[in-house]
Tab-separated table of C-alpha atoms and ligand atoms in Angstrom:
chain	number	residue	atom	x	y	z
A	1	MET	CA	-4.415	31.199	17.284
A	2	TYR	CA	-4.947	27.613	18.269
A	3	THR	CA	-5.090	25.159	15.394
A	4	TRP	CA	-7.449	22.305	15.892
A	5	LYS	CA	-6.173	19.357	13.886
A	6	ILE	CA	-9.055	17.121	12.966
A	7	THR	CA	-8.076	13.480	12.737
A	8	GLU	CA	-9.501	11.217	10.102
A	9	LEU	CA	-11.480	9.379	12.746
A	10	ARG	CA	-12.978	12.599	14.126
A	11	PHE	CA	-13.814	13.740	10.623
A	12	ASN	CA	-15.722	10.524	9.991
A	13	ILE	CA	-17.678	10.865	13.229
A	14	LEU	CA	-18.591	14.480	12.461
A	15	SER	CA	-19.688	13.808	8.904
A	16	GLN	CA	-21.761	10.898	10.160
A	17	LYS	CA	-23.501	13.253	12.582
A	18	LEU	CA	-24.202	15.692	9.774
A	19	ALA	CA	-25.650	12.918	7.613
A	20	GLU	CA	-27.951	11.896	10.467
A	21	GLN	CA	-29.149	15.489	10.851
A	22	ILE	CA	-29.992	15.756	7.161
A	23	GLU	CA	-31.751	12.411	7.204
A	24	LYS	CA	-33.788	13.373	10.275
A	25	LYS	CA	-35.083	16.518	8.601
A	26	GLY	CA	-36.667	14.260	6.006
A	27	LYS	CA	-36.057	16.516	3.026
A	28	LYS	CA	-35.008	14.667	-0.099
A	29	TYR	CA	-32.035	16.004	-2.044
A	30	GLY	CA	-31.255	15.028	-5.610
A	31	SER	CA	-27.582	15.952	-5.670
A	32	ILE	CA	-24.669	17.217	-3.609
A	33	TYR	CA	-22.490	20.063	-4.825
A	34	PRO	CA	-19.190	20.398	-2.910
A	35	ILE	CA	-17.449	23.771	-2.742
A	36	PRO	CA	-13.979	23.174	-4.236
A	37	ARG	CA	-11.893	21.928	-2.601
A	38	GLY	CA	-12.866	22.078	1.043
A	39	GLY	CA	-16.199	20.359	0.453
A	40	TYR	CA	-14.903	17.343	-1.462
A	41	LYS	CA	-14.120	15.077	1.436
A	42	LEU	CA	-17.390	15.837	3.201
A	43	ALA	CA	-19.373	15.403	-0.025
A	44	ILE	CA	-17.961	11.897	-0.451
A	45	ALA	CA	-18.909	11.000	3.116
A	46	LEU	CA	-22.439	12.398	2.761
A	47	SER	CA	-22.931	10.853	-0.644
A	48	GLN	CA	-22.102	7.429	0.768
A	49	ALA	CA	-24.213	7.867	3.897
A	50	LEU	CA	-27.276	9.347	2.187
A	51	GLN	CA	-26.991	7.715	-1.247
A	52	ILE	CA	-27.101	11.051	-3.053
A	53	PRO	CA	-24.924	11.570	-6.149
A	54	ILE	CA	-22.234	14.243	-6.228
A	55	ILE	CA	-22.152	16.832	-9.007
A	56	THR	CA	-19.082	18.943	-9.687
A	57	ASN	CA	-20.522	21.006	-12.530
A	58	LYS	CA	-22.066	24.246	-11.280
A	59	ASN	CA	-24.502	24.309	-14.212
A	60	LEU	CA	-26.184	21.156	-12.952
A	61	ILE	CA	-27.188	22.746	-9.640
A	62	ASN	CA	-30.965	22.915	-9.218
A	63	ASP	CA	-33.484	23.338	-6.377
A	64	SER	CA	-32.864	19.871	-5.011
A	65	THR	CA	-29.080	20.332	-4.783
A	66	ILE	CA	-27.522	20.635	-1.347
A	67	ILE	CA	-24.299	22.675	-1.154
A	68	VAL	CA	-21.625	21.356	1.207
A	69	ASP	CA	-18.378	22.731	2.599
A	70	ASP	CA	-16.135	21.806	5.496
A	71	LEU	CA	-16.370	25.134	7.281
A	72	ILE	CA	-18.202	28.434	6.929
A	73	ASP	CA	-16.043	31.415	7.726
A	74	SER	CA	-17.337	34.689	6.306
A	75	GLY	CA	-20.098	32.933	4.394
A	76	LYS	CA	-19.044	34.670	1.184
A	77	THR	CA	-18.628	31.527	-0.890
A	78	LEU	CA	-21.925	30.084	0.191
A	79	SER	CA	-23.786	33.318	-0.576
A	80	GLU	CA	-23.284	32.463	-4.248
A	81	PHE	CA	-26.041	29.905	-3.810
A	82	PRO	CA	-28.930	31.810	-2.201
A	83	TYR	CA	-31.649	29.333	-3.240
A	84	ASN	CA	-29.992	26.130	-2.062
A	85	ASP	CA	-29.829	24.365	1.275
A	86	LYS	CA	-26.353	24.229	2.762
A	87	ALA	CA	-24.572	21.799	5.072
A	88	VAL	CA	-21.184	22.305	6.743
A	89	LEU	CA	-19.267	20.663	9.575
A	90	PHE	CA	-18.156	23.834	11.361
A	91	VAL	CA	-19.475	27.351	11.621
A	92	LYS	CA	-17.676	30.344	13.062
A	93	GLN	CA	-19.665	32.107	15.769
A	94	ASN	CA	-22.708	34.045	14.545
A	95	ASN	CA	-22.698	32.453	11.137
A	96	GLU	CA	-25.044	29.602	11.960
A	97	CYS	CA	-28.030	31.383	10.385
A	98	LYS	CA	-26.437	31.083	6.951
A	99	VAL	CA	-26.593	27.288	6.794
A	100	ASN	CA	-29.344	24.724	7.208
A	101	TYR	CA	-27.177	22.065	8.796
A	102	TYR	CA	-23.977	22.203	10.822
A	103	VAL	CA	-22.391	20.017	13.477
A	104	GLN	CA	-20.275	22.289	15.607
A	105	LYS	CA	-19.470	25.918	16.333
A	106	THR	CA	-15.862	26.902	16.698
A	107	ASP	CA	-13.649	29.945	16.619
A	108	ASP	CA	-10.486	27.892	16.395
A	109	TRP	CA	-8.471	27.585	13.259
A	110	VAL	CA	-9.480	24.171	11.969
A	111	GLN	CA	-7.087	21.983	10.026
A	112	PHE	CA	-8.717	19.101	8.204
A	113	PRO	CA	-6.949	15.832	7.515
A	114	ASP	CA	-5.020	16.391	4.317
A	115	GLU	CA	-6.040	13.719	1.873
A	116	LYS	CA	-2.749	13.863	0.046
A	117	ASP	CA	-0.489	13.713	3.080
A	118	ASN	CA	-1.974	10.964	5.161
A	119	GLU	CA	-4.025	8.918	2.774
A	120	ILE	CA	-1.993	5.733	3.170
A	121	GLU	CA	-1.641	6.085	6.937
A	122	THR	CA	-5.403	6.386	7.098
A	123	ASP	CA	-5.848	3.247	5.039
A	124	ILE	CA	-3.639	1.379	7.474
A	125	GLU	CA	-5.715	2.770	10.339
A	126	ARG	CA	-8.741	1.272	8.645
A	127	ILE	CA	-7.056	-2.113	8.460
A	128	LEU	CA	-6.269	-1.879	12.178
A	129	GLN	CA	-9.929	-1.091	12.843
A	130	PHE	CA	-10.957	-3.991	10.612
A	131	ILE	CA	-9.013	-6.480	12.735
A	132	GLY	CA	-10.781	-5.135	15.816
A	133	GLU	CA	-8.276	-2.643	17.166
A	134	ASP	CA	-8.767	0.744	18.756
A	135	THR	CA	-6.568	3.013	16.641
A	136	ASN	CA	-6.416	5.627	19.381
A	137	ARG	CA	-4.604	3.212	21.689
A	138	GLU	CA	-1.202	4.526	22.800
A	139	GLY	CA	0.837	1.681	21.316
A	140	LEU	CA	-0.785	2.034	17.899
A	141	ILE	CA	-0.486	5.753	17.280
A	142	GLU	CA	2.802	5.477	15.388
A	143	THR	CA	2.073	2.044	13.961
A	144	PRO	CA	0.922	3.141	10.468
A	145	LYS	CA	4.151	5.108	10.071
A	146	ARG	CA	6.240	2.154	11.265
A	147	ILE	CA	4.472	-0.235	8.899
A	148	LEU	CA	5.130	2.055	5.937
A	149	LYS	CA	8.779	2.364	6.904
A	150	SER	CA	9.158	-1.405	7.053
A	151	TYR	CA	7.494	-1.696	3.629
A	152	GLU	CA	10.224	0.484	2.183
A	153	GLU	CA	12.684	-2.230	3.084
A	154	LEU	CA	10.517	-5.296	2.482
A	155	PHE	CA	9.621	-4.074	-1.002
A	156	SER	CA	12.867	-2.346	-1.916
A	157	GLY	CA	13.212	-4.767	-4.834
A	158	TYR	CA	10.866	-2.661	-6.936
A	159	LYS	CA	13.398	0.156	-6.907
A	160	GLN	CA	16.223	-2.044	-8.172
A	161	ASP	CA	16.936	-3.010	-11.724
A	162	PRO	CA	18.168	-6.613	-11.820
A	163	THR	CA	19.929	-6.185	-15.150
A	164	GLU	CA	21.828	-3.250	-13.671
A	165	LEU	CA	23.147	-5.566	-10.948
A	166	LEU	CA	24.622	-7.990	-13.468
A	167	LYS	CA	25.970	-5.327	-15.789
A	168	VAL	CA	29.417	-5.310	-14.285
A	169	PHE	CA	30.967	-8.646	-15.104
A	170	LYS	CA	34.487	-9.888	-15.664
A	171	GLU	CA	35.438	-11.460	-18.939
A	172	GLY	CA	37.304	-14.643	-18.336
A	173	SER	CA	37.964	-18.153	-19.418
A	174	CYS	CA	36.199	-19.685	-16.408
A	175	LYS	CA	34.147	-22.621	-17.554
A	176	GLU	CA	33.553	-24.207	-14.161
A	177	MET	CA	30.327	-24.132	-12.263
A	178	VAL	CA	29.914	-21.139	-9.910
A	179	ILE	CA	27.694	-21.681	-6.895
A	180	LEU	CA	26.011	-19.480	-4.328
A	181	LYS	CA	24.891	-21.808	-1.601
A	182	ASN	CA	22.096	-21.315	0.945
A	183	CYS	CA	21.549	-17.627	0.478
A	184	GLU	CA	18.868	-16.368	2.870
A	185	PHE	CA	15.892	-14.639	1.414
A	186	TYR	CA	12.844	-12.938	2.843
A	187	SER	CA	9.818	-12.339	0.642
A	188	THR	CA	6.087	-11.660	0.739
A	189	CYS	CA	3.461	-13.959	-0.739
A	190	GLU	CA	1.372	-12.065	-3.261
A	191	HIS	CA	-1.741	-14.138	-2.607
A	192	HIS	CA	-1.991	-13.481	1.114
A	193	PHE	CA	0.427	-10.601	1.740
A	194	LEU	CA	2.175	-12.778	4.297
A	195	PRO	CA	5.901	-13.478	4.626
A	196	PHE	CA	7.694	-16.465	3.215
A	197	TYR	CA	11.381	-16.986	3.737
A	198	GLY	CA	14.115	-19.563	3.414
A	199	HIS	CA	17.209	-20.308	1.385
A	200	ILE	CA	18.156	-20.156	-2.243
A	201	SER	CA	21.058	-21.849	-3.968
A	202	ILE	CA	22.183	-20.761	-7.399
A	203	GLY	CA	24.561	-22.511	-9.740
A	204	TYR	CA	25.612	-21.394	-13.179
A	205	VAL	CA	28.122	-22.417	-15.793
A	206	PRO	CA	29.639	-19.265	-17.286
A	207	ASN	CA	30.292	-18.671	-20.907
A	208	GLY	CA	33.026	-16.074	-20.536
A	209	LYS	CA	31.144	-13.655	-18.262
A	210	VAL	CA	31.280	-13.987	-14.491
A	211	VAL	CA	29.992	-11.767	-11.683
A	212	GLY	CA	31.030	-11.511	-8.059
A	213	ILE	CA	29.108	-13.827	-5.783
A	214	SER	CA	27.752	-10.856	-3.822
A	215	LYS	CA	25.980	-9.741	-6.996
A	216	LEU	CA	24.070	-13.011	-7.013
A	217	ALA	CA	23.050	-12.449	-3.403
A	218	ARG	CA	21.834	-8.980	-4.308
A	219	LEU	CA	19.939	-10.439	-7.234
A	220	VAL	CA	18.152	-12.707	-4.762
A	221	ASP	CA	17.218	-9.646	-2.680
A	222	CYS	CA	16.131	-7.716	-5.728
A	223	PHE	CA	13.582	-10.354	-6.731
A	224	SER	CA	12.525	-11.496	-3.276
A	225	ARG	CA	11.830	-8.035	-1.882
A	226	ARG	CA	8.683	-7.725	-3.901
A	227	LEU	CA	5.331	-9.441	-3.863
A	228	GLN	CA	6.168	-12.905	-5.052
A	229	ILE	CA	5.260	-16.499	-5.447
A	230	GLN	CA	8.068	-18.947	-4.867
A	231	GLU	CA	7.710	-20.517	-8.316
A	232	ARG	CA	8.302	-17.189	-10.044
A	233	LEU	CA	11.124	-16.180	-7.724
A	234	VAL	CA	13.352	-18.993	-8.993
A	235	THR	CA	12.466	-18.563	-12.659
A	236	GLN	CA	13.124	-14.823	-12.553
A	237	ILE	CA	16.550	-15.343	-10.995
A	238	ALA	CA	17.443	-18.087	-13.487
A	239	ASP	CA	16.251	-16.149	-16.542
A	240	CYS	CA	18.007	-12.999	-15.444
A	241	ILE	CA	21.356	-14.791	-15.137
A	242	MET	CA	20.880	-16.598	-18.449
A	243	GLU	CA	20.044	-13.392	-20.251
A	244	ASN	CA	22.607	-11.055	-18.774
A	245	LEU	CA	25.594	-13.381	-18.532
A	246	GLN	CA	24.707	-15.511	-21.549
A	247	ALA	CA	25.552	-18.439	-19.278
A	248	LYS	CA	25.734	-22.000	-20.568
A	249	GLY	CA	23.227	-22.960	-17.935
A	250	VAL	CA	21.656	-22.006	-14.612
A	251	MET	CA	19.956	-23.861	-11.826
A	252	VAL	CA	18.158	-22.243	-8.918
A	253	ILE	CA	16.762	-24.162	-5.959
A	254	CYS	CA	14.658	-22.607	-3.273
A	255	GLU	CA	13.278	-23.887	-0.012
A	256	GLY	CA	10.677	-21.651	1.598
A	257	VAL	CA	8.467	-21.589	4.669
A	258	HIS	CA	5.180	-19.811	4.059
A	259	PHE	CA	3.252	-18.051	6.805
A	260	CYS	CA	0.088	-18.532	4.773
A	261	MET	CA	0.594	-22.276	5.266
A	262	THR	CA	2.077	-22.428	8.756
A	263	SER	CA	0.013	-19.850	10.643
A	264	ARG	CA	-3.317	-20.036	8.873
A	265	GLY	CA	-5.174	-22.176	6.341
A	266	VAL	CA	-3.901	-25.763	6.569
A	267	ARG	CA	-1.559	-24.882	9.506
A	268	LYS	CA	1.218	-27.300	8.620
A	269	GLN	CA	3.988	-25.947	10.792
A	270	ASN	CA	6.811	-28.146	9.639
A	271	SER	CA	6.236	-28.130	5.930
A	272	SER	CA	8.364	-26.179	3.547
A	273	MET	CA	8.096	-25.750	-0.175
A	274	MET	CA	10.758	-26.542	-2.745
A	275	THR	CA	10.935	-24.957	-6.161
A	276	SER	CA	13.564	-25.042	-8.834
A	277	ALA	CA	14.374	-23.602	-12.218
A	278	ILE	CA	16.668	-25.385	-14.646
A	279	ARG	CA	18.165	-23.793	-17.733
A	280	GLY	CA	20.695	-24.860	-20.383
A	281	VAL	CA	23.364	-27.406	-19.484
A	282	PHE	CA	21.661	-28.209	-16.185
A	283	GLU	CA	19.129	-30.196	-18.179
A	284	ASP	CA	21.932	-32.712	-18.322
A	285	ASP	CA	21.805	-35.245	-15.452
A	286	LYS	CA	25.539	-35.128	-14.852
A	287	VAL	CA	25.705	-31.345	-14.492
A	288	ARG	CA	22.585	-31.236	-12.352
A	289	ASN	CA	23.875	-33.963	-10.034
A	290	GLU	CA	27.190	-32.171	-9.617
A	291	PHE	CA	25.324	-29.060	-8.518
A	292	LEU	CA	23.041	-30.986	-6.149
A	293	GLN	CA	26.057	-32.767	-4.693
A	294	LEU	CA	27.952	-29.519	-4.128
A	295	ILE	CA	25.112	-27.698	-2.389
A	296	LYS	CA	24.653	-30.671	-0.043
A	297	MET	CA	28.242	-30.402	1.244
B	301	ZN	ZN1	0.288	-17.326	0.394
């Protein structure tokens, strides 16, 4: 048998039609009782459209309660409520007499949008509609999926434990400054959900424990691939190194270009933002200058 997959958009249009039908009839209902679970989604839509509260407790059903379900098949479930009006989206042929309101007759197998499976995709569809797009347009059909996939990478930092990254260190007698210079980063501004990106330089003076320079680069990724503000990005990196390597000192400098500044708001296309975090021996002018000199080279 053919399965008719109802999209979220279609579902919204149909439930809107049902709400209009109920409103037109002019009868006032005091509450909506959805048949579990098929009626839940429709009940929410009707409740919003008609400003009628939903009840989920059967004992609260009274004469002014309207019973809702997505589809009436045999009509068995609905026959439990002989004294109440009933509204459904679909009726199977010859069952229309059992309900007061319905939108469409069908003998197809109907599959409703599964709230659990495509909830986030649907939310992204709504954002696309909000900006003025037609979500049925060819080029946009796979867009919610693609956006979610890119989020997995852009926000992969949440799945990483920064202390885990610095766990493997070498004991040594190295007392000289170690520098990671101009490491690229790509992050997302937590105020506007827009990208900011640039370069980070890290210097630290070890106190016995050193890590490979690639670990520092991964630390940058770990903190930048989250929702961030540039000020916190540098302090988190500095504090993490101080704590896990018990370094004598750390300095982190970051230069970032923010889309929220360059493409909107004040629209200053050539401005970048500098932030820094200074810990331990870098408070000392001599140490700090050495670092600044070295990252300039
Ligand atoms: Zn911003």
